[in-house]
PDB file of C-alpha atoms and ligand atoms in Angstrom:
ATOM      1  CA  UNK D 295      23.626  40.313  -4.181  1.00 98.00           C
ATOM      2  CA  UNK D 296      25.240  36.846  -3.228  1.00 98.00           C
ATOM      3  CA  UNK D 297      22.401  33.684  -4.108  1.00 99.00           C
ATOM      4  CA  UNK D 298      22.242  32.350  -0.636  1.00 99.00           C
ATOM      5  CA  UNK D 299      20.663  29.012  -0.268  1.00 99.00           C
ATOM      6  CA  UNK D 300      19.639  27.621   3.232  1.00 99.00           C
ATOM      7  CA  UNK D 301      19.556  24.482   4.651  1.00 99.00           C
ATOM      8  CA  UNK D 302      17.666  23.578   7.396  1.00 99.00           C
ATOM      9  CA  UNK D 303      16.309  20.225   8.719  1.00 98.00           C
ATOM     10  CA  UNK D 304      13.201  21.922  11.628  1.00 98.00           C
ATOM     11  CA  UNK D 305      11.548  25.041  12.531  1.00 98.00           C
ATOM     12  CA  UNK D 306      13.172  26.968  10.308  1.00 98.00           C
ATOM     13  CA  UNK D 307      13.376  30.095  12.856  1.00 99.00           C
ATOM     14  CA  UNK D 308      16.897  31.334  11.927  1.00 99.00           C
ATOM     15  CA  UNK D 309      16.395  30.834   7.821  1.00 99.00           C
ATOM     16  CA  UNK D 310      13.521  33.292   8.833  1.00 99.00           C
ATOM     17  CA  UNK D 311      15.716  35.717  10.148  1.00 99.00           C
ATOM     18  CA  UNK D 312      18.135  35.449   6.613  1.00 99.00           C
ATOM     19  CA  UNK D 313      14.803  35.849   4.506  1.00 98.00           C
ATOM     20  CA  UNK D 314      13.657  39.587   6.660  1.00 98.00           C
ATOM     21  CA  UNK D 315      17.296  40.708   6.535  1.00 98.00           C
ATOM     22  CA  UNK D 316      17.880  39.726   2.812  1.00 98.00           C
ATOM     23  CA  UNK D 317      14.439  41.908   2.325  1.00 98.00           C
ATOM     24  CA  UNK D 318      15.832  44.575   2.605  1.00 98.00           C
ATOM     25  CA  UNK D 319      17.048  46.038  -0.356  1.00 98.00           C
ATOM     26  CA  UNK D 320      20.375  47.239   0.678  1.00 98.00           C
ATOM     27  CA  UNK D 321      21.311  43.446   2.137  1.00 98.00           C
ATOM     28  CA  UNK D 322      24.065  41.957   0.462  1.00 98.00           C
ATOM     29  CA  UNK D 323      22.862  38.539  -0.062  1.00 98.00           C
ATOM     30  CA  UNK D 324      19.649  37.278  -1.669  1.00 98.00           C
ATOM     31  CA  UNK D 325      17.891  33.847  -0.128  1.00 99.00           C
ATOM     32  CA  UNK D 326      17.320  32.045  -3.450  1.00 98.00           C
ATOM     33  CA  UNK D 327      16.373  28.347  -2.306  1.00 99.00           C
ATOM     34  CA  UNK D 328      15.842  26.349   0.808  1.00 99.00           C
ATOM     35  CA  UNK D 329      16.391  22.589   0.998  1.00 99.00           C
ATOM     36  CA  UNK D 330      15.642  20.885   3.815  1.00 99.00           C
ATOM     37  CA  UNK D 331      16.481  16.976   4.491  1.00 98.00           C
ATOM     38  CA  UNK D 332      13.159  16.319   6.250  1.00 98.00           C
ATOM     39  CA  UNK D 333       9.739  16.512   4.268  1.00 98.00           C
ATOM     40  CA  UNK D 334       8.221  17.515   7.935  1.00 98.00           C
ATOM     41  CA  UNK D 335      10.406  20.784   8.589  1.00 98.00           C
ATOM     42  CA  UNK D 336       8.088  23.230   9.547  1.00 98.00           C
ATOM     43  CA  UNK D 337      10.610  25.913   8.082  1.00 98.00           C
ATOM     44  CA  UNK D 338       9.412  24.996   4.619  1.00 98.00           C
ATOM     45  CA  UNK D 339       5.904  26.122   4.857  1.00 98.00           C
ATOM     46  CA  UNK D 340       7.526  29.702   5.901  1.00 98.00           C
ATOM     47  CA  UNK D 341       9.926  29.664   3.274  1.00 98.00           C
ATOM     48  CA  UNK D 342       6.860  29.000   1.064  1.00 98.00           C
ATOM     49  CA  UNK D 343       4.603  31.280   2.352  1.00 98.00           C
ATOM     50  CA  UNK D 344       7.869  34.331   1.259  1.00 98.00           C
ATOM     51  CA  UNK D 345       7.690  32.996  -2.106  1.00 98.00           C
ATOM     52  CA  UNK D 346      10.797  31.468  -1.591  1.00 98.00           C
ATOM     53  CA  UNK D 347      11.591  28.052  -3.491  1.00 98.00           C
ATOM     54  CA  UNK D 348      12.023  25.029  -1.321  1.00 98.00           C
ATOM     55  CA  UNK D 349      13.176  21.565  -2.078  1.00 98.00           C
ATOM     56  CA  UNK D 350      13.245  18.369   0.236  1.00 98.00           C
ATOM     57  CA  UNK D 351      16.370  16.053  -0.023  1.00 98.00           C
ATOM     58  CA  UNK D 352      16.686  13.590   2.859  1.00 98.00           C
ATOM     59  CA  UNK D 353      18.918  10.713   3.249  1.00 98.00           C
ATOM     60  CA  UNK D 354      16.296   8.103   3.148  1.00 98.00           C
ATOM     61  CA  UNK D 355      15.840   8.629  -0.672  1.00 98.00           C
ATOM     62  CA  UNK D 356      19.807   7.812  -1.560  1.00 98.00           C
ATOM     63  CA  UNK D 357      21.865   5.110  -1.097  1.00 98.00           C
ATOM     64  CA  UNK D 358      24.619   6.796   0.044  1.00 98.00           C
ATOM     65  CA  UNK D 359      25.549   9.617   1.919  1.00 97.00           C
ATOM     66  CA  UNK D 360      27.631  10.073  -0.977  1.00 98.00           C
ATOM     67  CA  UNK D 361      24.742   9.952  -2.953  1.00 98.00           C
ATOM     68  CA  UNK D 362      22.768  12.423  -0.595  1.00 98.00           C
ATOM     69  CA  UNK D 363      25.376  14.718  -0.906  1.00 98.00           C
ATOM     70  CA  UNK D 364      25.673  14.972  -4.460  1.00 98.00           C
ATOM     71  CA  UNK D 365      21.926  15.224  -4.411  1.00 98.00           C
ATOM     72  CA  UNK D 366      22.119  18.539  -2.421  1.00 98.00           C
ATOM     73  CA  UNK D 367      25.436  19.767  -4.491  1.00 98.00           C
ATOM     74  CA  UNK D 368      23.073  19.312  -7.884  1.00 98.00           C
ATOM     75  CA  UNK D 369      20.369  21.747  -6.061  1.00 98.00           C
ATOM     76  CA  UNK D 370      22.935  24.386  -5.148  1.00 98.00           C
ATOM     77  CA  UNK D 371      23.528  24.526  -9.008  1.00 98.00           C
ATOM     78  CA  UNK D 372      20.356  24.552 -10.067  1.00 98.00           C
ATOM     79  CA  UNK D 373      19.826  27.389  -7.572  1.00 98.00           C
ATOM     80  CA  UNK D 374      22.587  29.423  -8.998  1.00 98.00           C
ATOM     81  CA  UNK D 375      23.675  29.430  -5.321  1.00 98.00           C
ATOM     82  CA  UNK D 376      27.184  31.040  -4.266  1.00 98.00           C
ATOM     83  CA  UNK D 377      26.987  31.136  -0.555  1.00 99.00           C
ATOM     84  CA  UNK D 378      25.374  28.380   1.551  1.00 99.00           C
ATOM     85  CA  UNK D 379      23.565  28.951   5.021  1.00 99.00           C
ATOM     86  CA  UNK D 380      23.170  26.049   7.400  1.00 98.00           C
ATOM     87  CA  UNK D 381      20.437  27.130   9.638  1.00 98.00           C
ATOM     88  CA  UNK D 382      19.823  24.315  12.202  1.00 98.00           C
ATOM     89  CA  UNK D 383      20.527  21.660   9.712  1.00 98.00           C
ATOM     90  CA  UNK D 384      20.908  18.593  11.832  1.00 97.00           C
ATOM     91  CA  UNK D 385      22.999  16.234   9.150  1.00 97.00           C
ATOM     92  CA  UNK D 386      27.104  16.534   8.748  1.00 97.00           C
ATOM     93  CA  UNK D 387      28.432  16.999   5.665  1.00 98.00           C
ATOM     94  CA  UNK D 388      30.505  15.198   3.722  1.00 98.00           C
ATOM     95  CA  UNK D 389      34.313  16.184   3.047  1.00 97.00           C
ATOM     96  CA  UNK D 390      34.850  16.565  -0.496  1.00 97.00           C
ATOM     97  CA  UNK D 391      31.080  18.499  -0.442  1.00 98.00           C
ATOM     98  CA  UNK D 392      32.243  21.059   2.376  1.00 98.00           C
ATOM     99  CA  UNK D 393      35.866  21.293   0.797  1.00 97.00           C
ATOM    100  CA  UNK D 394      33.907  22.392  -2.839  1.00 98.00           C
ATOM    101  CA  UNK D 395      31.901  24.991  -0.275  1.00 98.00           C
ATOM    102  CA  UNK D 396      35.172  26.041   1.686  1.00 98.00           C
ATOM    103  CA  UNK D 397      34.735  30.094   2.540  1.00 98.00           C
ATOM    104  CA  UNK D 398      31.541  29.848   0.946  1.00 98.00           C
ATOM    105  CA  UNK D 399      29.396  27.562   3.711  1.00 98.00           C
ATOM    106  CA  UNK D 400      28.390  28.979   7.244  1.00 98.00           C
ATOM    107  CA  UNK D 401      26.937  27.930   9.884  1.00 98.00           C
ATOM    108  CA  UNK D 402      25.625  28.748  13.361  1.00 98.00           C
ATOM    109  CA  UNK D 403      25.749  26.984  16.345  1.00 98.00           C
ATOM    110  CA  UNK D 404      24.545  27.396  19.859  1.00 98.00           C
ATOM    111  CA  UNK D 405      27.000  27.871  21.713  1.00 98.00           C
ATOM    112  CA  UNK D 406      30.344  30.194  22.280  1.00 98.00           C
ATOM    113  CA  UNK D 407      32.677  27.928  20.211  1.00 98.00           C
ATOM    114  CA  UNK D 408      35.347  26.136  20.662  1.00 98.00           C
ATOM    115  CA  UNK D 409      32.952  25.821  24.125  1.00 98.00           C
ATOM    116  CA  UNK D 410      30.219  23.013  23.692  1.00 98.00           C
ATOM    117  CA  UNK D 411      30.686  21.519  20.283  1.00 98.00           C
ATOM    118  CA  UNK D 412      28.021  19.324  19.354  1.00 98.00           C
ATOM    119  CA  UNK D 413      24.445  18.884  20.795  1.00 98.00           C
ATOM    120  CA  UNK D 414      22.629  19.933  23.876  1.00 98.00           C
ATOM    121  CA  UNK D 415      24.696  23.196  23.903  1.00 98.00           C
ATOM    122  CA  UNK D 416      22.103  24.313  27.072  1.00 98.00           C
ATOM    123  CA  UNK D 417      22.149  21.573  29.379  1.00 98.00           C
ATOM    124  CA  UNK D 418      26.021  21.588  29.223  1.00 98.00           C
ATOM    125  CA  UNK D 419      26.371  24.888  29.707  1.00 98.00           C
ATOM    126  CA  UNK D 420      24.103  25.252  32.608  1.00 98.00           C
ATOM    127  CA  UNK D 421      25.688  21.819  33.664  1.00 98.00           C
ATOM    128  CA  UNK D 422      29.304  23.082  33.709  1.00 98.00           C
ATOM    129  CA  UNK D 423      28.244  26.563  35.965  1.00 98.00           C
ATOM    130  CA  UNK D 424      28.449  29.016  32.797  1.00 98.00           C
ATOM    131  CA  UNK D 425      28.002  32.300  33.873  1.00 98.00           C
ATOM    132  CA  UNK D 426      27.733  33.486  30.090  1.00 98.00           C
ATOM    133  CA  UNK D 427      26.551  31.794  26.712  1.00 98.00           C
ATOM    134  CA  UNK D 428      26.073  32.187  23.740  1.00 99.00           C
ATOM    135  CA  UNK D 429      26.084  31.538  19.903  1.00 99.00           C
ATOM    136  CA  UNK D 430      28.795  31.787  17.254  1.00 99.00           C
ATOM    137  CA  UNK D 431      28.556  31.809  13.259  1.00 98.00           C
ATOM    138  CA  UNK D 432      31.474  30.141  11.304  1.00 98.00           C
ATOM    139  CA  UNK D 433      32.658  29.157   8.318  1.00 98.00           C
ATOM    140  CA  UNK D 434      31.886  25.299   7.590  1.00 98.00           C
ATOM    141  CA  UNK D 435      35.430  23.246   7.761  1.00 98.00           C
ATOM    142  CA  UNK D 436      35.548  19.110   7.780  1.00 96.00           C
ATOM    143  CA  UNK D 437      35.353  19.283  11.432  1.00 96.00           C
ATOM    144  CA  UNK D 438      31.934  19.478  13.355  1.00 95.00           C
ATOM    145  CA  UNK D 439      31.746  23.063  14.524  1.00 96.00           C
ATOM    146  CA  UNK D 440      35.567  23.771  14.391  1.00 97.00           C
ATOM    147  CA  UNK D 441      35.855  26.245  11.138  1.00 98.00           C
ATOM    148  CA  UNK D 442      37.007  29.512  11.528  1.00 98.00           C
ATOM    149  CA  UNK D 443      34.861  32.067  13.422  1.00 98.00           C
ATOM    150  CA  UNK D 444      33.116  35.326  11.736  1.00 98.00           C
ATOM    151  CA  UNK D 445      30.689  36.153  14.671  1.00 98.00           C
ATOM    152  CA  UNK D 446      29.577  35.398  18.009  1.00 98.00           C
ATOM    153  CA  UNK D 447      26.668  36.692  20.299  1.00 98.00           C
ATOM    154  CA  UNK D 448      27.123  36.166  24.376  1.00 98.00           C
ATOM    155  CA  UNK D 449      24.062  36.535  27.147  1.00 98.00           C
ATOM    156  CA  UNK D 450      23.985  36.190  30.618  1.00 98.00           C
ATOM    157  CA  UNK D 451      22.900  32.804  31.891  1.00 98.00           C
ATOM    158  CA  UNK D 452      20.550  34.090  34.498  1.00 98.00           C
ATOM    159  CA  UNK D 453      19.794  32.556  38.328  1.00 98.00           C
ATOM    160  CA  UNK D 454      17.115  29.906  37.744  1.00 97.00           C
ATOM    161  CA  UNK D 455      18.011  29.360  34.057  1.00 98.00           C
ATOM    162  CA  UNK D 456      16.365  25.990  32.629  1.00 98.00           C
ATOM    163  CA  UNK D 457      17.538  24.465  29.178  1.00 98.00           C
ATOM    164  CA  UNK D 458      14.366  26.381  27.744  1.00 98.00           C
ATOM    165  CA  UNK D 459      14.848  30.187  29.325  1.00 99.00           C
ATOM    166  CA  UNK D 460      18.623  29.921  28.230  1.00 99.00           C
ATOM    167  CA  UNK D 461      17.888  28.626  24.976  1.00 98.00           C
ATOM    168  CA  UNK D 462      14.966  31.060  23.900  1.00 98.00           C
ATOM    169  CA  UNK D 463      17.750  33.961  25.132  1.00 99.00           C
ATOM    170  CA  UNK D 464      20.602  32.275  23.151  1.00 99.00           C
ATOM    171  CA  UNK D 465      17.727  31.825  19.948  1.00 99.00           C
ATOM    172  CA  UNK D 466      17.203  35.803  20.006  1.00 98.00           C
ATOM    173  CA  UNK D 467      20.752  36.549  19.671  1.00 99.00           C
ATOM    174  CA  UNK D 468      20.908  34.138  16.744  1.00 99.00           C
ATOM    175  CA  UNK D 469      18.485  35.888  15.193  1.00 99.00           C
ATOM    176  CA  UNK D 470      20.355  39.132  15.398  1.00 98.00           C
ATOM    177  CA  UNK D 471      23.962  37.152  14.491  1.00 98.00           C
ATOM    178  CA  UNK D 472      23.141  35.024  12.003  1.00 99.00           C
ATOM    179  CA  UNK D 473      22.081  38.349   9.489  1.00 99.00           C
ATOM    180  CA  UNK D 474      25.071  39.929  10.483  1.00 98.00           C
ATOM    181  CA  UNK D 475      27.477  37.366   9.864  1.00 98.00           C
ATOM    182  CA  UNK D 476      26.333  36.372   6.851  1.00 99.00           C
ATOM    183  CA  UNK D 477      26.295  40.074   5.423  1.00 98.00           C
ATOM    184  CA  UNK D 478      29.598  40.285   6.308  1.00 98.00           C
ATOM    185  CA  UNK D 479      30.718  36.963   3.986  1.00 98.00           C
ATOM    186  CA  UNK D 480      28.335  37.929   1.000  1.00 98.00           C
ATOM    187  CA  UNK D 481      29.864  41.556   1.140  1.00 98.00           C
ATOM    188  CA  UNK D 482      33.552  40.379   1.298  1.00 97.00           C
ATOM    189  CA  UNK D 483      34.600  41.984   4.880  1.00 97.00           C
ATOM    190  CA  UNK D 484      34.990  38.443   6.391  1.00 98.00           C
ATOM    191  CA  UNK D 485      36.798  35.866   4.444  1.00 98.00           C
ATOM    192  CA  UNK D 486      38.323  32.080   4.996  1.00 98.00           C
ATOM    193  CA  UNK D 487      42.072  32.207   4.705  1.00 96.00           C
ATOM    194  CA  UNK D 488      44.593  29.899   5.487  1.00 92.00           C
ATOM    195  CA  UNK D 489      42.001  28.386   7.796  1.00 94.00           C
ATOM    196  CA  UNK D 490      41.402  31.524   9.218  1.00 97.00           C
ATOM    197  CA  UNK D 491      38.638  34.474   9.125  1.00 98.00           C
ATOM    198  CA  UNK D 492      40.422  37.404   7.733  1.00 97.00           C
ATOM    199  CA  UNK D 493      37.920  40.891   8.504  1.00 97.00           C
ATOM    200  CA  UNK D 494      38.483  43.717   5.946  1.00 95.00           C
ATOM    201  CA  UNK D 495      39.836  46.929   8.300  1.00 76.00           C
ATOM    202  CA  UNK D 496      37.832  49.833   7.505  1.00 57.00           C
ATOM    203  CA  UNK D 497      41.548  52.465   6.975  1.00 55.00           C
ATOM    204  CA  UNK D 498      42.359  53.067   3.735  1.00 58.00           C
ATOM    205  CA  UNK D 499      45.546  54.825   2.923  1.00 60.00           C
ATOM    206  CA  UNK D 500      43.722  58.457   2.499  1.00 62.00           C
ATOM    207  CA  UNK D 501      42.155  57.557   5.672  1.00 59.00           C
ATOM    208  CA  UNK D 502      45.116  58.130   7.884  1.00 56.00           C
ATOM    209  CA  UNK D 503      43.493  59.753  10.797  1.00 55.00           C
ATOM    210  CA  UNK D 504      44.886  63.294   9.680  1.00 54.00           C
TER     211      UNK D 504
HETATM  212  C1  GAR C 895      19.373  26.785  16.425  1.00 56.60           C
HETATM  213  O1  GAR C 895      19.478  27.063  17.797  1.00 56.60           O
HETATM  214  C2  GAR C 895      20.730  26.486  15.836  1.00 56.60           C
HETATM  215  O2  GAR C 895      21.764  27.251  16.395  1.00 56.60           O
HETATM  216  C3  GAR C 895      20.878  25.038  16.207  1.00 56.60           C
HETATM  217  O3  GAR C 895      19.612  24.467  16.010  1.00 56.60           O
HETATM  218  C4  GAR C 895      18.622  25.471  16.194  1.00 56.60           C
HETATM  219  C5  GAR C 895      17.773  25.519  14.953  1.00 56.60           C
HETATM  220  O4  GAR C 895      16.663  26.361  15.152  1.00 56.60           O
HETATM  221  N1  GAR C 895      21.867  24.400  15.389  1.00 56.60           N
HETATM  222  C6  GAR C 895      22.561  23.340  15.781  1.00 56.60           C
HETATM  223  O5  GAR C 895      22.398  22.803  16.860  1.00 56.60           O
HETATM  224  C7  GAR C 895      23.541  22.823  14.768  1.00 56.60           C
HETATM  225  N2  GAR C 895      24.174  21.649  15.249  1.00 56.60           N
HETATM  226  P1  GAR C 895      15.912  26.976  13.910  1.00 56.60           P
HETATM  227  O6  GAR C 895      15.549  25.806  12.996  1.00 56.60           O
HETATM  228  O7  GAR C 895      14.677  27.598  14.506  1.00 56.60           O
HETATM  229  O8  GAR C 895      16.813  27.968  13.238  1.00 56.60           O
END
């Protein structure tokens, strides 16, 4: 099992959906550690309340975003961590910290990417006359919300659609992505390559449809 540590910075309600998944035993990752960079995120109580380990790490307390970064990179050690899961973690990352993470750092974002990078993924979409939506998982590259795509979960933006009714649809499907995707890193089937997602194919050479 891959040590997964999660990072959130609020609620906490996708890092809830890595702990069920990872409880079951066949999962191929393990959530080991959440750090969050707000004391207040109410996703550390939950973590708590699994038994899971949580640590609090926020920008305030450094000098630097250098320093907060190295901060966070001496946690993931003392984890043992060897994939990392941004789950609604609200801070960017610095470069040399998400090029020491590269292919082992997702995250997932609200929206059907490259489409609405960024914040207030509902509004814009309902805005710009979206007939579909959605949410994407992807590897963590230099660039806000640009790495290289594993998953991504569409739903109908419905007639009468506020920011709220999309969203709560669009949260539900991250729920069911987010476990998904990151199975598929921790097992090996999606990979970062050449700043790309290469998927393991499933045909072997004894498997040639004969
Ligand atoms: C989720 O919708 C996630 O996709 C989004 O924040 C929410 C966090 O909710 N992430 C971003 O906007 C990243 N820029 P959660 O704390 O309940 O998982």
């Amino acid at each position: 099992k891959k040590r997964t540590v999660v990072l959130i910075s609020g609620r906490g309600s996708n890092m809830t959906a890595l702990i069920a998944a990872a409880g079951d035993p066949a999962y191929p990752a393990e959530i080991v550690g959440v750090i969050s960079d707000r004391a207040n995120a109410a996703g550390l109580g939950i973590a708590a309340a699994r038994g899971i380990a949580t640590k609090v790490i926020t920008r305030a307390d450094h000098a630097s975003k250098d320093a907060h970064d190295a901060a966070i990179e001496a946690a993931l050690v003392t984890f043992g961590a060897e994939l990392v899961a941004l789950a609604g973690y609200m801070r960017i990352l610095g470069g040399r910290f998400v090029e020491k993470w590269k292919g082992r750092m997702v995250n997932i974002h609200p929206a059907l990417l490259p489409a609405f990078k960024g914040l207030d993924t509902h509004a814009r979409a309902l805005r710009a006359g979206m007939r579909i939506h959605g949410c994407t998982v992807h590897f963590v590259t230099p660039d806000m919300d640009d790495g290289p795509i594993i998953a991504q979960a569409a739903v109908p933006v419905m007639i009468g659609d506020n920011e709220d009714t999309l969203a709560a649809r669009v949260l539900k499907a991250e729920h069911r992505l987010y476990p998904l995707a990151l199975g598929l890193v921790a097992e090996g089937k999606a990979r970062m390559e050449g700043g790309h997602t290469v998927f393991a194919h499933f045909v072997d050479d004894a498997d040639n449809g004969t």
